[in-house]
Amino acid sequence: MTQHYLTVDSLSAGELLAVLDLADELKADRRWREDLHGCSIGMIFEKPSTRTRISFEVAIRELGGHPVVLNTGDLQLGRGETIEDTARVLSRYLSAVVVRTFAQSPLELLAGAGSIPVINALTDFSHPCQVLADLQTIREYKGHLSGLKLAYLGDGNNVAHSLLRAGALTGMHVAVASPPGYEPIPQVVGVAERHAREHGGTVTVTADPLEAAADADVVYTDVWASMGQEVEHDARLLLFRPYQVGSQVMQAARPDAIVLHCLPAHRDEEIAASVLDGDQSVVWTQAENRLHTQKALLLHLLTGGEDQRDGAQTAHLPADAPVRTPSRW
Ligand code: CP
Ligand code: NVA
Protein backbone atom coordinates (compact mmCIF):
# COMPACT_ATOMS: atom_id res chain seq x y z
CA MET A 1 0.00 0.00 0.00
CA THR A 2 1.22 3.49 -0.81
CA GLN A 3 2.39 5.35 2.28
CA HIS A 4 1.78 9.10 2.32
CA TYR A 5 3.09 11.82 4.62
CA LEU A 6 0.08 14.04 5.19
CA THR A 7 0.43 14.63 8.93
CA VAL A 8 3.09 13.64 11.45
CA ASP A 9 1.15 10.56 12.43
CA SER A 10 1.27 9.19 8.90
CA LEU A 11 4.42 7.68 10.45
CA SER A 12 4.34 5.48 13.54
CA ALA A 13 6.60 6.49 16.42
CA GLY A 14 9.03 3.77 15.34
CA GLU A 15 9.04 4.95 11.71
CA LEU A 16 9.53 8.55 12.84
CA LEU A 17 12.63 7.61 14.84
CA ALA A 18 13.94 5.47 11.94
CA VAL A 19 13.58 8.46 9.59
CA LEU A 20 15.51 10.61 12.09
CA ASP A 21 18.26 7.98 12.37
CA LEU A 22 18.53 7.83 8.58
CA ALA A 23 18.63 11.64 8.42
CA ASP A 24 21.59 11.59 10.84
CA GLU A 25 23.40 9.11 8.57
CA LEU A 26 22.67 11.23 5.50
CA LYS A 27 23.92 14.33 7.29
CA ALA A 28 27.16 12.57 8.25
CA ASP A 29 27.71 11.43 4.64
CA ARG A 30 26.53 14.06 2.19
CA ARG A 31 27.80 12.19 -0.91
CA TRP A 32 25.36 12.16 -3.81
CA ARG A 33 23.51 8.87 -4.20
CA GLU A 34 21.53 7.04 -6.87
CA ASP A 35 18.68 5.60 -4.77
CA LEU A 36 16.07 7.62 -6.66
CA HIS A 37 17.62 7.07 -10.10
CA GLY A 38 14.81 7.15 -12.65
CA CYS A 39 12.33 8.79 -10.27
CA SER A 40 10.66 12.05 -11.23
CA ILE A 41 9.12 13.77 -8.21
CA GLY A 42 6.53 16.51 -8.62
CA MET A 43 6.52 19.61 -6.44
CA ILE A 44 3.36 21.71 -6.48
CA PHE A 45 3.56 24.97 -4.53
CA GLU A 46 0.52 27.23 -4.07
CA LYS A 47 2.27 29.42 -1.48
CA PRO A 48 5.75 30.97 -1.34
CA SER A 49 8.62 28.93 0.05
CA THR A 50 12.37 29.30 0.45
CA ARG A 51 13.43 26.40 2.66
CA THR A 52 10.93 23.69 1.79
CA ARG A 53 11.04 24.12 -1.96
CA ILE A 54 14.81 24.45 -2.26
CA SER A 55 15.63 21.72 0.25
CA PHE A 56 13.26 19.27 -1.47
CA GLU A 57 14.67 20.09 -4.90
CA VAL A 58 18.24 19.63 -3.66
CA ALA A 59 17.27 16.48 -1.71
CA ILE A 60 15.76 14.86 -4.81
CA ARG A 61 18.82 15.71 -6.90
CA GLU A 62 21.28 14.50 -4.24
CA LEU A 63 19.42 11.17 -4.21
CA GLY A 64 19.69 10.83 -7.99
CA GLY A 65 16.06 11.75 -8.77
CA HIS A 66 14.56 14.46 -10.95
CA PRO A 67 12.38 17.22 -9.43
CA VAL A 68 9.49 18.55 -11.54
CA VAL A 69 8.52 21.91 -10.04
CA LEU A 70 5.02 23.17 -10.78
CA ASN A 71 2.84 26.09 -9.78
CA THR A 72 -0.88 25.42 -9.72
CA GLY A 73 -1.35 28.27 -12.18
CA ASP A 74 0.59 26.17 -14.71
CA LEU A 75 -1.70 23.16 -14.30
CA GLN A 76 -5.21 22.51 -15.61
CA LEU A 77 -6.22 22.35 -11.93
CA GLY A 78 -6.47 26.14 -12.16
CA ARG A 79 -9.03 25.69 -14.99
CA GLY A 80 -11.26 23.24 -13.20
CA GLU A 81 -9.70 19.79 -13.76
CA THR A 82 -10.48 17.83 -10.63
CA ILE A 83 -7.88 16.97 -8.03
CA GLU A 84 -8.74 13.28 -8.44
CA ASP A 85 -8.15 13.32 -12.21
CA THR A 86 -4.93 15.24 -11.67
CA ALA A 87 -3.84 12.59 -9.16
CA ARG A 88 -4.56 9.75 -11.61
CA VAL A 89 -2.52 11.42 -14.34
CA LEU A 90 0.39 12.43 -12.09
CA SER A 91 0.58 8.83 -10.89
CA ARG A 92 1.37 7.72 -14.45
CA TYR A 93 4.39 10.03 -14.71
CA LEU A 94 5.77 10.63 -11.25
CA SER A 95 7.07 8.56 -8.34
CA ALA A 96 5.81 10.96 -5.64
CA VAL A 97 4.38 14.44 -5.29
CA VAL A 98 5.22 17.14 -2.74
CA VAL A 99 2.44 19.70 -2.23
CA ARG A 100 2.17 23.05 -0.40
CA THR A 101 -1.37 24.37 -0.34
CA PHE A 102 -4.04 25.95 1.86
CA ALA A 103 -6.53 23.34 3.06
CA GLN A 104 -5.59 19.81 4.10
CA SER A 105 -8.43 18.20 2.12
CA PRO A 106 -6.86 18.50 -1.39
CA LEU A 107 -3.93 16.46 -0.13
CA GLU A 108 -6.29 13.77 1.10
CA LEU A 109 -8.08 13.75 -2.27
CA LEU A 110 -4.77 13.48 -4.13
CA ALA A 111 -3.65 10.64 -1.89
CA GLY A 112 -6.98 8.84 -2.21
CA ALA A 113 -7.24 9.00 -6.01
CA GLY A 114 -3.59 8.56 -6.98
CA SER A 115 -1.18 5.69 -6.48
CA ILE A 116 1.99 7.59 -5.53
CA PRO A 117 3.09 8.94 -2.14
CA VAL A 118 1.81 12.45 -1.40
CA ILE A 119 3.98 14.59 0.89
CA ASN A 120 2.58 17.59 2.76
CA ALA A 121 4.95 20.54 2.31
CA LEU A 122 2.69 22.76 4.50
CA THR A 123 -1.01 23.40 4.72
CA ASP A 124 -2.93 25.79 6.95
CA PHE A 125 -3.45 22.80 9.25
CA SER A 126 -0.03 21.22 9.51
CA HIS A 127 3.64 21.32 8.56
CA PRO A 128 4.90 17.79 9.15
CA CYS A 129 8.13 18.10 7.12
CA GLN A 130 9.21 21.03 9.30
CA VAL A 131 8.98 19.05 12.52
CA LEU A 132 11.19 16.25 11.20
CA ALA A 133 13.98 18.84 10.97
CA ASP A 134 13.01 20.22 14.38
CA LEU A 135 13.32 16.80 16.00
CA GLN A 136 16.63 16.07 14.27
CA THR A 137 17.96 19.40 15.54
CA ILE A 138 16.80 18.80 19.10
CA ARG A 139 18.44 15.36 19.13
CA GLU A 140 21.61 16.86 17.69
CA TYR A 141 21.92 19.36 20.56
CA LYS A 142 20.31 17.44 23.41
CA GLY A 143 21.17 13.85 22.50
CA HIS A 144 17.60 12.57 22.91
CA LEU A 145 13.95 13.63 22.77
CA SER A 146 12.02 11.67 25.37
CA GLY A 147 11.55 13.58 28.64
CA LEU A 148 12.58 16.99 27.28
CA LYS A 149 10.29 19.99 27.71
CA LEU A 150 9.46 21.89 24.51
CA ALA A 151 7.74 25.27 24.92
CA TYR A 152 5.99 26.73 21.88
CA LEU A 153 4.90 30.36 22.24
CA GLY A 154 2.57 32.09 19.81
CA ASP A 155 -0.10 31.19 17.31
CA GLY A 156 -1.69 27.74 17.60
CA ASN A 157 -1.06 27.26 13.89
CA ASN A 158 0.14 24.60 11.43
CA VAL A 159 3.61 24.41 13.00
CA ALA A 160 2.17 24.21 16.52
CA HIS A 161 -0.16 21.40 15.43
CA SER A 162 2.65 19.32 13.98
CA LEU A 163 4.94 19.98 16.95
CA LEU A 164 2.24 18.87 19.37
CA ARG A 165 1.81 15.58 17.56
CA ALA A 166 5.51 14.95 16.94
CA GLY A 167 6.55 15.96 20.46
CA ALA A 168 3.93 13.72 22.02
CA LEU A 169 4.82 10.79 19.73
CA THR A 170 8.43 11.02 20.88
CA GLY A 171 7.70 11.29 24.61
CA MET A 172 8.39 15.00 25.03
CA HIS A 173 6.57 17.37 27.38
CA VAL A 174 5.02 19.90 25.00
CA ALA A 175 3.69 23.18 26.43
CA VAL A 176 1.93 25.61 24.10
CA ALA A 177 1.15 29.19 25.17
CA SER A 178 -1.21 31.14 22.90
CA PRO A 179 -3.48 34.14 23.35
CA PRO A 180 -7.10 33.15 24.05
CA GLY A 181 -8.82 32.43 20.74
CA TYR A 182 -5.57 31.46 19.01
CA GLU A 183 -4.94 28.10 20.67
CA PRO A 184 -4.25 24.92 18.68
CA ILE A 185 -7.49 23.25 17.67
CA PRO A 186 -8.91 20.89 20.32
CA GLN A 187 -8.96 17.90 17.94
CA VAL A 188 -5.17 18.16 17.52
CA VAL A 189 -4.62 18.62 21.24
CA GLY A 190 -6.76 15.52 21.84
CA VAL A 191 -4.69 13.41 19.44
CA ALA A 192 -1.46 14.73 21.00
CA GLU A 193 -2.74 13.87 24.49
CA ARG A 194 -3.41 10.30 23.37
CA HIS A 195 0.09 10.03 21.89
CA ALA A 196 1.57 11.53 25.06
CA ARG A 197 -0.20 8.98 27.27
CA GLU A 198 1.16 6.18 25.10
CA HIS A 199 4.73 7.48 24.87
CA GLY A 200 5.31 8.97 28.33
CA GLY A 201 5.07 12.68 27.52
CA THR A 202 2.58 15.38 28.46
CA VAL A 203 0.69 18.13 26.67
CA THR A 204 -0.16 21.51 28.19
CA VAL A 205 -2.05 24.36 26.56
CA THR A 206 -2.03 27.63 28.48
CA ALA A 207 -2.44 31.37 27.97
CA ASP A 208 0.57 32.05 30.24
CA PRO A 209 3.85 32.30 28.27
CA LEU A 210 6.04 32.07 31.37
CA GLU A 211 4.26 28.94 32.56
CA ALA A 212 4.97 27.31 29.20
CA ALA A 213 8.59 28.49 29.16
CA ALA A 214 9.39 27.47 32.74
CA ASP A 215 12.36 25.06 32.76
CA ALA A 216 11.99 24.39 29.03
CA ASP A 217 14.82 22.61 27.23
CA VAL A 218 13.62 23.90 23.87
CA VAL A 219 11.91 27.23 23.17
CA TYR A 220 10.11 27.49 19.83
CA THR A 221 8.16 30.20 18.06
CA ASP A 222 6.73 30.98 14.63
CA VAL A 223 5.32 34.05 12.89
CA TRP A 224 2.19 35.59 14.41
CA ALA A 225 0.47 35.96 11.01
CA SER A 226 0.92 32.97 8.72
CA MET A 227 0.76 33.00 4.94
CA GLY A 228 -2.77 34.00 3.99
CA GLN A 229 -3.31 35.97 7.24
CA GLU A 230 -1.41 39.10 6.20
CA VAL A 231 -4.45 41.37 6.69
CA GLU A 232 -4.57 40.36 10.37
CA HIS A 233 -0.91 41.22 10.93
CA ASP A 234 -1.34 44.60 12.67
CA ALA A 235 -4.16 43.45 14.95
CA ARG A 236 -2.19 40.37 15.91
CA LEU A 237 0.93 42.41 16.83
CA LEU A 238 -0.84 43.86 19.87
CA LEU A 239 -2.52 40.64 20.95
CA PHE A 240 0.58 38.48 20.64
CA ARG A 241 3.08 40.90 22.18
CA PRO A 242 3.23 39.09 25.59
CA TYR A 243 4.21 35.90 23.74
CA GLN A 244 7.41 37.27 22.21
CA VAL A 245 10.44 35.07 22.83
CA GLY A 246 12.62 37.64 24.55
CA SER A 247 14.83 37.88 27.62
CA GLN A 248 12.04 37.24 30.15
CA VAL A 249 11.01 34.03 28.42
CA MET A 250 14.62 32.92 28.11
CA GLN A 251 15.18 33.55 31.83
CA ALA A 252 12.24 31.26 32.61
CA ALA A 253 13.66 28.48 30.41
CA ARG A 254 16.62 26.32 31.42
CA PRO A 255 19.97 28.09 31.08
CA ASP A 256 21.02 25.52 28.45
CA ALA A 257 17.78 25.79 26.47
CA ILE A 258 18.02 25.93 22.70
CA VAL A 259 15.86 28.23 20.57
CA LEU A 260 14.13 27.07 17.40
CA HIS A 261 12.14 28.97 14.79
CA CYS A 262 10.89 27.39 11.58
CA LEU A 263 11.68 30.65 9.72
CA PRO A 264 11.06 33.06 8.09
CA ALA A 265 11.46 35.16 11.27
CA HIS A 266 10.35 38.69 12.04
CA ARG A 267 12.95 40.08 14.41
CA ASP A 268 11.45 41.92 17.41
CA GLU A 269 7.98 40.62 16.64
CA GLU A 270 7.61 36.95 17.66
CA ILE A 271 11.30 36.76 18.66
CA ALA A 272 13.73 39.36 19.94
CA ALA A 273 16.61 39.94 17.52
CA SER A 274 19.02 39.32 20.41
CA VAL A 275 17.53 35.84 20.93
CA LEU A 276 17.30 34.86 17.26
CA ASP A 277 20.88 35.97 16.70
CA GLY A 278 22.10 34.88 20.14
CA ASP A 279 24.11 31.92 21.40
CA GLN A 280 21.13 29.73 22.24
CA SER A 281 19.63 29.96 18.76
CA VAL A 282 20.16 26.94 16.50
CA VAL A 283 17.86 28.07 13.69
CA TRP A 284 20.43 27.81 10.89
CA THR A 285 21.18 24.20 11.73
CA GLN A 286 17.43 23.63 11.98
CA ALA A 287 17.00 25.05 8.46
CA GLU A 288 19.86 22.88 7.15
CA ASN A 289 18.24 19.81 8.67
CA ARG A 290 15.21 20.28 6.40
CA LEU A 291 17.43 18.83 3.68
CA HIS A 292 18.64 15.77 5.57
CA THR A 293 15.25 14.85 7.02
CA GLN A 294 13.47 15.22 3.68
CA LYS A 295 16.07 13.00 2.02
CA ALA A 296 15.38 10.42 4.73
CA LEU A 297 11.62 10.82 4.30
CA LEU A 298 11.86 10.30 0.53
CA LEU A 299 13.95 7.18 1.03
CA HIS A 300 11.50 5.88 3.61
CA LEU A 301 8.46 6.42 1.39
CA LEU A 302 10.02 5.32 -1.90
CA THR A 303 12.49 2.62 -0.95
CA GLY A 304 11.44 1.58 2.54
CA GLY A 305 14.51 3.40 3.87
CA GLU A 306 16.86 0.70 2.60
CA ASP A 307 20.37 1.60 1.59
CA GLN A 308 20.37 1.21 -2.20
CA ARG A 309 23.87 2.45 -2.93
CA ASP A 310 24.91 -0.87 -4.43
CA GLY A 311 22.14 -0.53 -7.00
CA ALA A 312 20.46 -3.78 -5.93
CA GLN A 313 17.02 -2.31 -6.48
CA THR A 314 15.65 0.82 -8.09
CA ALA A 315 13.16 2.98 -6.21
CA HIS A 316 9.59 3.60 -7.36
CA LEU A 317 9.20 4.12 -11.07
CA PRO A 318 5.93 4.38 -12.99
CA ALA A 319 4.18 1.07 -13.55
CA ASP A 320 5.43 0.12 -16.99
CA ALA A 321 9.01 1.21 -16.55
CA PRO A 322 11.41 -1.44 -17.87
CA VAL A 323 13.10 -2.13 -14.54
CA ARG A 324 12.39 -4.33 -11.56
CA THR A 325 9.78 -2.40 -9.56
CA PRO A 326 8.96 -2.64 -5.87
CA SER A 327 5.72 -4.37 -4.94
CA ARG A 328 3.78 -1.21 -4.09
CA TRP A 329 3.35 -0.46 -7.79
N1 CP B 1 10.02 26.82 7.35
C1 CP B 1 9.54 26.80 6.08
O1 CP B 1 8.72 25.97 5.69
O2 CP B 1 10.07 27.75 5.29
P1 CP B 1 9.60 28.09 3.82
O3 CP B 1 8.22 28.69 3.89
O4 CP B 1 10.63 29.06 3.30
O5 CP B 1 9.57 26.83 3.00
N1 NVA C 1 3.03 29.28 10.12
C1 NVA C 1 3.82 29.73 8.99
C2 NVA C 1 4.91 28.76 8.72
C3 NVA C 1 5.85 29.18 7.61
C4 NVA C 1 6.89 28.15 7.34
C5 NVA C 1 2.93 29.90 7.79
O1 NVA C 1 2.07 29.05 7.54
O2 NVA C 1 3.09 30.89 7.09
Tab-separated table of C-alpha atoms in Angstrom, residues 136-309:
chain	number	residue	atom	x	y	z
A	136	GLN	CA	16.634	16.066	14.273
A	137	THR	CA	17.960	19.404	15.536
A	138	ILE	CA	16.798	18.800	19.103
A	139	ARG	CA	18.439	15.357	19.127
A	140	GLU	CA	21.615	16.859	17.687
A	141	TYR	CA	21.919	19.363	20.557
A	142	LYS	CA	20.313	17.437	23.409
A	143	GLY	CA	21.170	13.846	22.496
A	144	HIS	CA	17.604	12.571	22.912
A	145	LEU	CA	13.946	13.627	22.768
A	146	SER	CA	12.020	11.668	25.374
A	147	GLY	CA	11.549	13.581	28.637
A	148	LEU	CA	12.581	16.989	27.277
A	149	LYS	CA	10.286	19.989	27.712
A	150	LEU	CA	9.463	21.888	24.515
A	151	ALA	CA	7.738	25.268	24.921
A	152	TYR	CA	5.995	26.728	21.878
A	153	LEU	CA	4.900	30.360	22.235
A	154	GLY	CA	2.565	32.093	19.811
A	155	ASP	CA	-0.097	31.189	17.308
A	156	GLY	CA	-1.688	27.742	17.595
A	157	ASN	CA	-1.061	27.256	13.888
A	158	ASN	CA	0.135	24.600	11.434
A	159	VAL	CA	3.606	24.409	12.998
A	160	ALA	CA	2.166	24.211	16.522
A	161	HIS	CA	-0.165	21.399	15.433
A	162	SER	CA	2.647	19.324	13.982
A	163	LEU	CA	4.940	19.979	16.947
A	164	LEU	CA	2.238	18.873	19.370
A	165	ARG	CA	1.811	15.580	17.565
A	166	ALA	CA	5.509	14.953	16.941
A	167	GLY	CA	6.548	15.960	20.456
A	168	ALA	CA	3.929	13.718	22.024
A	169	LEU	CA	4.823	10.789	19.732
A	170	THR	CA	8.433	11.022	20.876
A	171	GLY	CA	7.700	11.291	24.614
A	172	MET	CA	8.387	15.005	25.030
A	173	HIS	CA	6.566	17.369	27.379
A	174	VAL	CA	5.018	19.902	25.003
A	175	ALA	CA	3.688	23.182	26.427
A	176	VAL	CA	1.933	25.614	24.096
A	177	ALA	CA	1.155	29.187	25.167
A	178	SER	CA	-1.210	31.136	22.900
A	179	PRO	CA	-3.477	34.140	23.350
A	180	PRO	CA	-7.095	33.149	24.048
A	181	GLY	CA	-8.816	32.435	20.741
A	182	TYR	CA	-5.568	31.463	19.009
A	183	GLU	CA	-4.944	28.103	20.669
A	184	PRO	CA	-4.247	24.925	18.680
A	185	ILE	CA	-7.492	23.248	17.668
A	186	PRO	CA	-8.915	20.890	20.322
A	187	GLN	CA	-8.956	17.901	17.938
A	188	VAL	CA	-5.167	18.159	17.518
A	189	VAL	CA	-4.621	18.622	21.236
A	190	GLY	CA	-6.759	15.520	21.845
A	191	VAL	CA	-4.685	13.406	19.440
A	192	ALA	CA	-1.462	14.733	21.002
A	193	GLU	CA	-2.743	13.875	24.492
A	194	ARG	CA	-3.414	10.302	23.365
A	195	HIS	CA	0.094	10.030	21.888
A	196	ALA	CA	1.566	11.532	25.063
A	197	ARG	CA	-0.199	8.981	27.275
A	198	GLU	CA	1.158	6.175	25.104
A	199	HIS	CA	4.734	7.482	24.866
A	200	GLY	CA	5.308	8.965	28.328
A	201	GLY	CA	5.069	12.676	27.525
A	202	THR	CA	2.578	15.376	28.455
A	203	VAL	CA	0.687	18.131	26.668
A	204	THR	CA	-0.162	21.511	28.193
A	205	VAL	CA	-2.051	24.363	26.558
A	206	THR	CA	-2.028	27.626	28.481
A	207	ALA	CA	-2.442	31.368	27.972
A	208	ASP	CA	0.571	32.051	30.236
A	209	PRO	CA	3.850	32.299	28.266
A	210	LEU	CA	6.041	32.066	31.370
A	211	GLU	CA	4.255	28.935	32.565
A	212	ALA	CA	4.970	27.307	29.196
A	213	ALA	CA	8.587	28.494	29.159
A	214	ALA	CA	9.388	27.472	32.742
A	215	ASP	CA	12.363	25.059	32.758
A	216	ALA	CA	11.987	24.392	29.028
A	217	ASP	CA	14.823	22.607	27.226
A	218	VAL	CA	13.618	23.899	23.870
A	219	VAL	CA	11.906	27.227	23.171
A	220	TYR	CA	10.113	27.493	19.826
A	221	THR	CA	8.158	30.197	18.062
A	222	ASP	CA	6.732	30.983	14.634
A	223	VAL	CA	5.323	34.050	12.893
A	224	TRP	CA	2.194	35.588	14.405
A	225	ALA	CA	0.474	35.962	11.014
A	226	SER	CA	0.925	32.971	8.724
A	227	MET	CA	0.758	32.995	4.939
A	228	GLY	CA	-2.771	33.997	3.987
A	229	GLN	CA	-3.314	35.969	7.236
A	230	GLU	CA	-1.414	39.098	6.196
A	231	VAL	CA	-4.447	41.374	6.694
A	232	GLU	CA	-4.569	40.358	10.368
A	233	HIS	CA	-0.905	41.224	10.931
A	234	ASP	CA	-1.340	44.597	12.673
A	235	ALA	CA	-4.159	43.451	14.950
A	236	ARG	CA	-2.187	40.366	15.912
A	237	LEU	CA	0.931	42.410	16.834
A	238	LEU	CA	-0.841	43.857	19.871
A	239	LEU	CA	-2.518	40.643	20.949
A	240	PHE	CA	0.579	38.481	20.643
A	241	ARG	CA	3.083	40.903	22.179
A	242	PRO	CA	3.229	39.093	25.585
A	243	TYR	CA	4.205	35.903	23.736
A	244	GLN	CA	7.407	37.272	22.213
A	245	VAL	CA	10.439	35.066	22.828
A	246	GLY	CA	12.621	37.637	24.545
A	247	SER	CA	14.833	37.876	27.615
A	248	GLN	CA	12.039	37.240	30.147
A	249	VAL	CA	11.006	34.027	28.424
A	250	MET	CA	14.621	32.915	28.112
A	251	GLN	CA	15.181	33.551	31.832
A	252	ALA	CA	12.245	31.261	32.609
A	253	ALA	CA	13.657	28.477	30.412
A	254	ARG	CA	16.616	26.316	31.416
A	255	PRO	CA	19.972	28.086	31.075
A	256	ASP	CA	21.022	25.524	28.450
A	257	ALA	CA	17.781	25.791	26.471
A	258	ILE	CA	18.025	25.934	22.698
A	259	VAL	CA	15.862	28.230	20.572
A	260	LEU	CA	14.131	27.065	17.401
A	261	HIS	CA	12.141	28.968	14.786
A	262	CYS	CA	10.892	27.389	11.575
A	263	LEU	CA	11.682	30.653	9.724
A	264	PRO	CA	11.056	33.063	8.093
A	265	ALA	CA	11.460	35.165	11.269
A	266	HIS	CA	10.354	38.688	12.038
A	267	ARG	CA	12.949	40.085	14.408
A	268	ASP	CA	11.454	41.915	17.411
A	269	GLU	CA	7.979	40.618	16.640
A	270	GLU	CA	7.608	36.948	17.665
A	271	ILE	CA	11.296	36.757	18.657
A	272	ALA	CA	13.729	39.365	19.938
A	273	ALA	CA	16.605	39.936	17.524
A	274	SER	CA	19.022	39.319	20.415
A	275	VAL	CA	17.528	35.836	20.932
A	276	LEU	CA	17.297	34.859	17.260
A	277	ASP	CA	20.881	35.973	16.698
A	278	GLY	CA	22.103	34.885	20.137
A	279	ASP	CA	24.113	31.921	21.405
A	280	GLN	CA	21.134	29.730	22.237
A	281	SER	CA	19.632	29.959	18.764
A	282	VAL	CA	20.157	26.942	16.501
A	283	VAL	CA	17.864	28.073	13.692
A	284	TRP	CA	20.425	27.812	10.886
A	285	THR	CA	21.184	24.198	11.731
A	286	GLN	CA	17.432	23.635	11.983
A	287	ALA	CA	17.003	25.053	8.461
A	288	GLU	CA	19.857	22.876	7.146
A	289	ASN	CA	18.237	19.806	8.668
A	290	ARG	CA	15.212	20.277	6.402
A	291	LEU	CA	17.431	18.829	3.677
A	292	HIS	CA	18.638	15.769	5.566
A	293	THR	CA	15.250	14.849	7.020
A	294	GLN	CA	13.470	15.224	3.685
A	295	LYS	CA	16.065	12.997	2.020
A	296	ALA	CA	15.384	10.424	4.732
A	297	LEU	CA	11.616	10.817	4.301
A	298	LEU	CA	11.857	10.303	0.528
A	299	LEU	CA	13.953	7.176	1.026
A	300	HIS	CA	11.501	5.882	3.613
A	301	LEU	CA	8.462	6.423	1.389
A	302	LEU	CA	10.025	5.320	-1.900
A	303	THR	CA	12.486	2.619	-0.949
A	304	GLY	CA	11.439	1.581	2.536
A	305	GLY	CA	14.515	3.396	3.868
A	306	GLU	CA	16.865	0.700	2.600
A	307	ASP	CA	20.373	1.599	1.592
A	308	GLN	CA	20.371	1.211	-2.198
A	309	ARG	CA	23.872	2.454	-2.932
